[in-house]
Amino acid sequence: MFLKFIIFTTFCSFTYSLPDLARLIRKNGYPAETHTATTEDGYIVTMHRIPHGKNSTVSGSPVLLTHGLGASSADYVNSGPGKGLGYVLADAGYDVWMGNARGNSYSMKHVSLDPKKDAQQFYNFSWHEIGYYDFPAQIDHILNKTSQESLYYIGHSQGGTAYFVLTSQRTEYNKKIKLASLLASSGIMQHENIMLEFISYFIEPLETLGNSLRIYSLPYPELLRFFLSEFCMVQEDICFFVYNMIVGYDDSAQFNMTMLPGIFKTTPSAFPLKSLYHYGQLIKSGEFKQYDFGSEENMIQYGSEKPPVYDFANITAPTAFYYGKNDMIIGTKDIDTMSSLIPNLAGKFMVKWDKWNHMDFLYAIDVVELLYNDLINLMKKY
Ligand SMILES: *[C@@H]1O[C@H](CO)[C@@H](O)[C@H](O)[C@H]1NC(C)=O
Ligand SMILES: *[C@@H]1O[C@H](CO)[C@@H](O)[C@H](O)[C@H]1NC(C)=O
Ligand SMILES: *[C@@H]1O[C@H](CO)[C@@H](O)[C@H](O)[C@H]1NC(C)=O
Ligand SMILES: *[C@@H]1O[C@H](CO)[C@@H](O)[C@H](O)[C@H]1NC(C)=O
Ligand SMILES: *[C@@H]1O[C@H](CO)[C@@H](O)[C@H](O)[C@H]1NC(C)=O
């Protein structure tokens, strides 16, 4: 029995270990590279690159793609050539760099900290540090390798939040961004779905509990990956229901269920919890501000009882917002507010599909026709 278990888990870890994305991309006939950059605070973050399209040999302008909370660069290649934004951009002539934020499954290294032994320190970050440290390291690495002065930026969900941090706090990076296209990005969170509002009341107790149990990140181990992939292969309906509960109910017209087991091989990625706690604070306060330690510690950290608010007025790079009507996580009115505060708004576009939800930006069946073509057309103007 025990031996069987060992054989089984060994099988799982071979079949369901985290896929090497560069290899997967090459298998689809595209060139691929893996790069790492070291941040000022010592995290070693990974990027996957598709330097050019299938039928080309030269690289065009670089574009950095960043992912949401609990996700990874796999978001942009999971749906394969012709659909995945990474492949679509490469075929449109761009040099595609897909980032991984610190603490996700592809970015688990640090120059001195061990994610297991030093978990409390290693996971002591939220999307603030991702925007403040990871993005500068990645952007500078890309600009150095390509000998360019600026690049395009595309962020999904948390990729938008951390972009606001970067461009409002390290304003010198605005000039390194030709155009930022933010897909379902969160910042000010006053009008999200009522369900999320409800959940936010449990986030603070969860933080206290997590810290007392010394749990700082939810891992995504092979066995779970195996279970979800196999389970969803035979129980599509249940998987689809759970998935919809989380991202916004779709009538399934835009969701290709056949893809779900494949998506589960990489997604969710490891899930660092402080980012979630920080989001909980945004929802409860309705303000887009730095991490709240409590008034006493705030005095030490920031010199004020309340954490500083991120200033949208500092974001001078051209920025475009794309959003969906049926997104549980992003409120339409919040997109209106944020876009009115950005000095150099490049556009605000609602995807023309009533049931468009948070994940449709990555996986919808008609995502190219409904979104990516317009997004690329706007990029060409900058
Ligand atoms: C690449 O070239 C082949 C042969 O000319 C063509 O069939 C295919 O559509 C091209 N693919 C892309 C993505 O441009
Ligand atoms: C976590 O980071 C804060 C600053 O953001 C620092 O004051 C604190 O000491 C750090 N805690 C640990 C355990 O590293
Ligand atoms: C890239 O970085 C290296 C090492 O720091 C430096 O020598 C080189 O000049 C840089 N290249 C560009 C194009 O900035
Ligand atoms: C952002 O803007 C505020 C005021 O609008 C300013 O005080 C602050 O210094 C700016 N931040 C940076 C990094 O320039
Ligand atoms: C659904 O996904 C499967 C597997 O990736 C693919 O073969 C099929 O063409 C997709 N169907 C549609 C309608 O996109």
Short mmCIF file of N, CA, C and O in Angstrom, two decimals, residues 83 253-254 353 356 363-372:
data_model
loop_
_atom_site.label_atom_id
_atom_site.label_comp_id
_atom_site.label_asym_id
_atom_site.label_seq_id
_atom_site.Cartn_x
_atom_site.Cartn_y
_atom_site.Cartn_z
N LYS A 83 -4.46 31.99 -29.81
CA LYS A 83 -5.39 32.41 -28.74
C LYS A 83 -4.68 33.08 -27.58
O LYS A 83 -5.09 34.14 -27.14
N ALA A 253 -20.89 30.52 -22.88
CA ALA A 253 -20.69 30.78 -24.31
C ALA A 253 -19.24 31.15 -24.61
O ALA A 253 -18.73 30.87 -25.67
N GLN A 254 -18.56 31.80 -23.65
CA GLN A 254 -17.18 32.23 -23.89
C GLN A 254 -16.15 31.33 -23.22
O GLN A 254 -14.97 31.57 -23.33
N TRP A 353 -19.28 42.40 -24.69
CA TRP A 353 -19.88 41.09 -24.43
C TRP A 353 -20.45 41.17 -23.01
O TRP A 353 -19.70 41.35 -22.05
N TRP A 356 -18.92 39.21 -20.00
CA TRP A 356 -17.45 39.18 -19.95
C TRP A 356 -16.97 39.23 -18.50
O TRP A 356 -17.27 40.16 -17.77
N TYR A 363 -8.97 33.83 -21.32
CA TYR A 363 -9.38 32.53 -21.84
C TYR A 363 -10.64 32.49 -22.70
O TYR A 363 -11.04 31.43 -23.15
N ALA A 364 -11.30 33.62 -22.93
CA ALA A 364 -12.55 33.58 -23.69
C ALA A 364 -12.33 33.00 -25.08
O ALA A 364 -11.26 33.20 -25.69
N ILE A 365 -13.32 32.30 -25.59
CA ILE A 365 -13.21 31.67 -26.90
C ILE A 365 -12.97 32.74 -27.99
O ILE A 365 -12.15 32.55 -28.88
N ASP A 366 -13.67 33.87 -27.89
CA ASP A 366 -13.52 34.92 -28.92
C ASP A 366 -12.64 36.07 -28.46
O ASP A 366 -12.84 37.22 -28.87
N VAL A 367 -11.67 35.78 -27.60
CA VAL A 367 -10.87 36.86 -27.00
C VAL A 367 -10.09 37.66 -28.05
O VAL A 367 -9.90 38.86 -27.91
N VAL A 368 -9.67 37.00 -29.12
CA VAL A 368 -8.90 37.72 -30.15
C VAL A 368 -9.80 38.74 -30.85
O VAL A 368 -9.45 39.91 -30.97
N GLU A 369 -10.98 38.29 -31.26
CA GLU A 369 -11.91 39.17 -31.99
C GLU A 369 -12.46 40.27 -31.07
O GLU A 369 -12.62 41.41 -31.48
N LEU A 370 -12.76 39.90 -29.82
CA LEU A 370 -13.43 40.86 -28.93
C LEU A 370 -12.47 41.80 -28.20
O LEU A 370 -12.88 42.84 -27.70
N LEU A 371 -11.19 41.42 -28.11
CA LEU A 371 -10.28 42.22 -27.31
C LEU A 371 -8.88 42.42 -27.92
O LEU A 371 -8.45 43.55 -28.11
N TYR A 372 -8.18 41.32 -28.20
CA TYR A 372 -6.76 41.44 -28.56
C TYR A 372 -6.53 42.26 -29.83
O TYR A 372 -5.55 43.01 -29.91
#
